[in-house]
Short mmCIF file of C-alpha atoms in Angstrom, two decimals:
data_model
loop_
_atom_site.label_atom_id
_atom_site.label_comp_id
_atom_site.label_asym_id
_atom_site.label_seq_id
_atom_site.Cartn_x
_atom_site.Cartn_y
_atom_site.Cartn_z
CA UNK A 791 78.73 32.41 0.92
CA UNK A 792 81.00 30.40 -1.23
CA UNK A 793 80.98 30.45 -5.01
CA UNK A 794 79.02 27.17 -5.35
CA UNK A 795 76.20 28.48 -3.12
CA UNK A 796 76.04 31.75 -5.12
CA UNK A 797 75.85 29.85 -8.41
CA UNK A 798 73.18 27.53 -7.01
CA UNK A 799 71.12 30.51 -5.81
CA UNK A 800 71.54 32.24 -9.17
CA UNK A 801 70.37 29.09 -11.00
CA UNK A 802 67.32 28.84 -8.72
CA UNK A 803 66.44 32.51 -9.33
CA UNK A 804 66.89 32.10 -13.10
CA UNK A 805 64.69 29.01 -13.02
CA UNK A 806 61.95 30.89 -11.18
CA UNK A 807 62.20 33.86 -13.56
CA UNK A 808 61.99 31.45 -16.48
CA UNK A 809 58.88 29.79 -14.98
CA UNK A 810 57.18 33.15 -14.39
CA UNK A 811 57.97 34.38 -17.91
CA UNK A 812 56.90 31.07 -19.48
CA UNK A 813 53.55 31.32 -17.72
CA UNK A 814 53.12 35.04 -18.49
CA UNK A 815 53.80 34.60 -22.20
CA UNK A 816 52.39 31.09 -22.58
CA UNK A 817 48.89 30.08 -23.66
CA UNK A 818 47.34 30.97 -20.28
CA UNK A 819 49.19 34.25 -19.80
CA UNK A 820 49.16 37.59 -21.60
CA UNK A 821 48.10 36.09 -24.92
CA UNK A 822 45.04 34.53 -23.30
CA UNK A 823 44.26 37.75 -21.44
CA UNK A 824 44.43 39.80 -24.65
CA UNK A 825 42.28 37.36 -26.61
CA UNK A 826 39.75 37.11 -23.76
CA UNK A 827 39.49 40.92 -23.77
CA UNK A 828 38.44 41.11 -27.44
CA UNK A 829 36.78 37.80 -28.32
CA UNK A 830 33.28 39.00 -27.38
CA UNK A 831 33.65 42.07 -29.61
CA UNK A 832 35.09 39.97 -32.46
CA UNK A 833 32.27 37.40 -32.18
CA UNK A 834 29.65 40.17 -32.22
CA UNK A 835 31.15 41.51 -35.46
CA UNK A 836 31.45 37.95 -36.82
CA UNK A 837 27.73 37.44 -36.30
CA UNK A 838 26.97 40.70 -38.12
CA UNK A 839 29.20 39.95 -41.12
CA UNK A 840 28.17 36.27 -41.28
CA UNK A 841 24.53 37.35 -41.47
CA UNK A 842 25.33 39.84 -44.25
CA UNK A 843 27.28 37.33 -46.29
CA UNK A 844 25.36 34.13 -45.61
CA UNK A 845 21.86 35.32 -44.74
CA UNK A 846 21.92 33.46 -41.42
CA UNK A 847 22.70 30.08 -43.04
CA UNK A 848 26.23 29.92 -41.62
CA UNK A 849 27.53 31.68 -38.53
CA UNK A 850 31.16 31.68 -37.53
CA UNK A 851 32.44 32.07 -33.98
CA UNK A 852 35.81 32.05 -32.28
CA UNK A 853 36.07 30.02 -29.11
CA UNK A 854 39.00 30.27 -26.74
CA UNK A 855 38.19 27.22 -24.65
CA UNK A 856 37.07 23.74 -25.45
CA UNK A 857 35.74 21.00 -23.23
CA UNK A 858 37.77 17.81 -23.08
CA UNK A 859 36.26 14.34 -22.91
CA UNK A 860 36.87 14.51 -19.16
CA UNK A 861 34.65 17.64 -19.04
CA UNK A 862 37.62 19.89 -18.26
CA UNK A 863 38.06 23.28 -19.91
CA UNK A 864 41.21 23.60 -21.96
CA UNK A 865 42.47 26.89 -23.35
CA UNK A 866 42.55 26.40 -27.08
CA UNK A 867 41.46 28.78 -29.79
CA UNK A 868 39.25 27.30 -32.45
CA UNK A 869 36.96 28.62 -35.14
CA UNK A 870 33.58 26.90 -35.28
CA UNK A 871 30.67 27.24 -37.66
CA UNK A 872 26.99 27.02 -36.82
CA UNK A 873 25.43 25.43 -39.88
CA UNK A 874 21.69 25.34 -39.31
CA UNK A 875 22.02 24.72 -35.56
CA UNK A 876 24.81 22.14 -35.89
CA UNK A 877 28.23 23.28 -34.65
CA UNK A 878 31.03 21.98 -36.87
CA UNK A 879 34.77 22.67 -36.92
CA UNK A 880 35.87 25.21 -39.49
CA UNK A 881 38.19 22.68 -41.14
CA UNK A 882 35.29 20.32 -41.91
CA UNK A 883 33.54 22.90 -44.11
CA UNK A 884 33.80 22.96 -47.91
CA UNK A 885 36.23 25.39 -49.56
CA UNK A 886 33.32 27.66 -50.53
CA UNK A 887 31.97 27.64 -46.96
CA UNK A 888 35.43 28.35 -45.57
CA UNK A 889 35.79 31.24 -48.00
CA UNK A 890 32.45 32.60 -46.77
CA UNK A 891 33.72 32.37 -43.20
CA UNK A 892 37.20 33.80 -43.90
CA UNK A 893 35.76 37.12 -44.99
CA UNK A 894 33.63 37.79 -41.89
CA UNK A 895 36.67 36.86 -39.80
CA UNK A 896 38.81 39.34 -41.75
CA UNK A 897 36.31 42.18 -41.46
CA UNK A 898 35.52 41.49 -37.78
CA UNK A 899 39.20 41.56 -36.81
CA UNK A 900 39.71 44.64 -38.95
CA UNK A 901 36.81 46.42 -37.17
CA UNK A 902 38.15 45.54 -33.73
CA UNK A 903 41.67 46.62 -34.68
CA UNK A 904 40.33 49.91 -36.07
CA UNK A 905 38.31 50.53 -32.89
CA UNK A 906 41.57 50.27 -30.95
CA UNK A 907 43.42 52.73 -33.16
CA UNK A 908 45.03 50.13 -35.41
CA UNK A 909 44.27 49.84 -39.08
CA UNK A 910 45.28 50.85 -42.56
CA UNK A 911 42.07 52.13 -44.17
CA UNK A 912 42.16 49.58 -46.97
CA UNK A 913 41.61 45.91 -47.58
CA UNK A 914 43.18 43.59 -50.14
CA UNK A 915 41.17 40.50 -51.19
CA UNK A 916 42.99 38.01 -53.39
CA UNK A 917 40.63 35.72 -55.32
CA UNK A 918 37.81 36.12 -52.80
CA UNK A 919 35.18 35.19 -55.43
CA UNK A 920 36.84 31.96 -56.53
CA UNK A 921 35.23 28.72 -55.18
CA UNK A 922 31.98 30.59 -54.49
CA UNK A 923 28.61 29.78 -55.94
CA UNK A 924 26.39 32.51 -57.39
CA UNK A 925 24.59 33.24 -54.11
CA UNK A 926 27.93 33.48 -52.31
CA UNK A 927 29.26 35.91 -54.92
CA UNK A 928 26.11 38.03 -54.68
CA UNK A 929 26.37 38.02 -50.89
CA UNK A 930 30.03 39.02 -51.11
CA UNK A 931 29.24 41.95 -53.42
CA UNK A 932 26.59 43.14 -50.94
CA UNK A 933 29.06 42.71 -48.08
CA UNK A 934 31.76 44.65 -49.93
CA UNK A 935 29.33 47.49 -50.56
CA UNK A 936 28.52 47.66 -46.84
CA UNK A 937 32.17 47.33 -45.82
CA UNK A 938 33.34 50.02 -48.26
CA UNK A 939 31.20 52.54 -46.39
CA UNK A 940 33.23 52.02 -43.21
CA UNK A 941 36.07 54.37 -42.46
CA UNK A 942 38.45 51.48 -41.74
CA UNK A 943 38.06 50.03 -45.26
CA UNK A 944 37.12 52.87 -47.55
CA UNK A 945 39.33 51.34 -50.26
CA UNK A 946 39.03 47.68 -51.21
CA UNK A 947 41.29 45.99 -53.74
CA UNK A 948 39.88 42.78 -55.23
CA UNK A 949 41.90 40.38 -57.36
CA UNK A 950 39.70 38.03 -59.39
CA UNK A 951 39.80 35.94 -62.54
CA UNK A 952 36.03 36.33 -62.87
CA UNK A 953 35.76 38.98 -65.61
CA UNK A 954 31.94 39.28 -65.49
CA UNK A 955 32.37 40.81 -62.02
CA UNK A 956 34.24 43.85 -63.38
CA UNK A 957 31.00 45.78 -63.88
CA UNK A 958 30.28 45.44 -60.15
CA UNK A 959 33.18 47.70 -59.21
CA UNK A 960 33.57 51.46 -59.59
CA UNK A 961 37.10 51.12 -60.93
CA UNK A 962 38.99 48.19 -62.32
CA UNK A 963 42.23 47.18 -63.95
CA UNK A 964 42.60 44.19 -66.23
CA UNK A 965 46.02 42.64 -66.40
CA UNK A 966 47.37 39.73 -68.39
CA UNK A 967 50.37 37.62 -67.55
CA UNK A 968 52.40 36.25 -70.46
CA UNK A 969 55.89 34.89 -70.41
CA UNK A 970 56.37 35.77 -66.77
CA UNK A 971 55.49 39.45 -67.33
CA UNK A 972 52.26 41.14 -66.24
CA UNK A 973 50.84 43.90 -68.43
CA UNK A 974 47.92 46.27 -68.02
CA UNK A 975 45.44 45.83 -70.87
CA UNK A 976 42.40 47.76 -69.63
CA UNK A 977 41.52 50.20 -66.87
CA UNK A 978 38.71 52.43 -65.76
#
């Protein structure tokens, strides 16, 4: 074979390899396979944590497929919320509702990761109580108590500006930020 034929054959092979790899690592390839393999387990945990936090009022679910207007299934991950029997997109919920859904998502993924040998044994929640009404805060405290009993999150760090909550935790640190410097002013 001449040089031009060899180069043409090499380009064709590279193109095929590219196509195979693009499919394998694209939305319908390995990523989809991995998500499909855990989504049922994640959704089961989401239901459990949503019930704990929201008392059945809101339930969050992860869907990997959505139906198009043409009634075709398209692979697309979305988070949906069942609000009293009405399914709404996560993005259409209020900030307080989204906060209530973020936490079950966090704990569900953490549980699934831990069950597969991945995890750190702690959880860090930054301003989880902000934008929550009183019932949401109470539900979150109950949820944190339940979650802290799990091996995968035996230590939970909570950052909050809500000082009345300090008595709800076994240990706490109070810091103040002045002039760009943060100082410890109280600890137990």
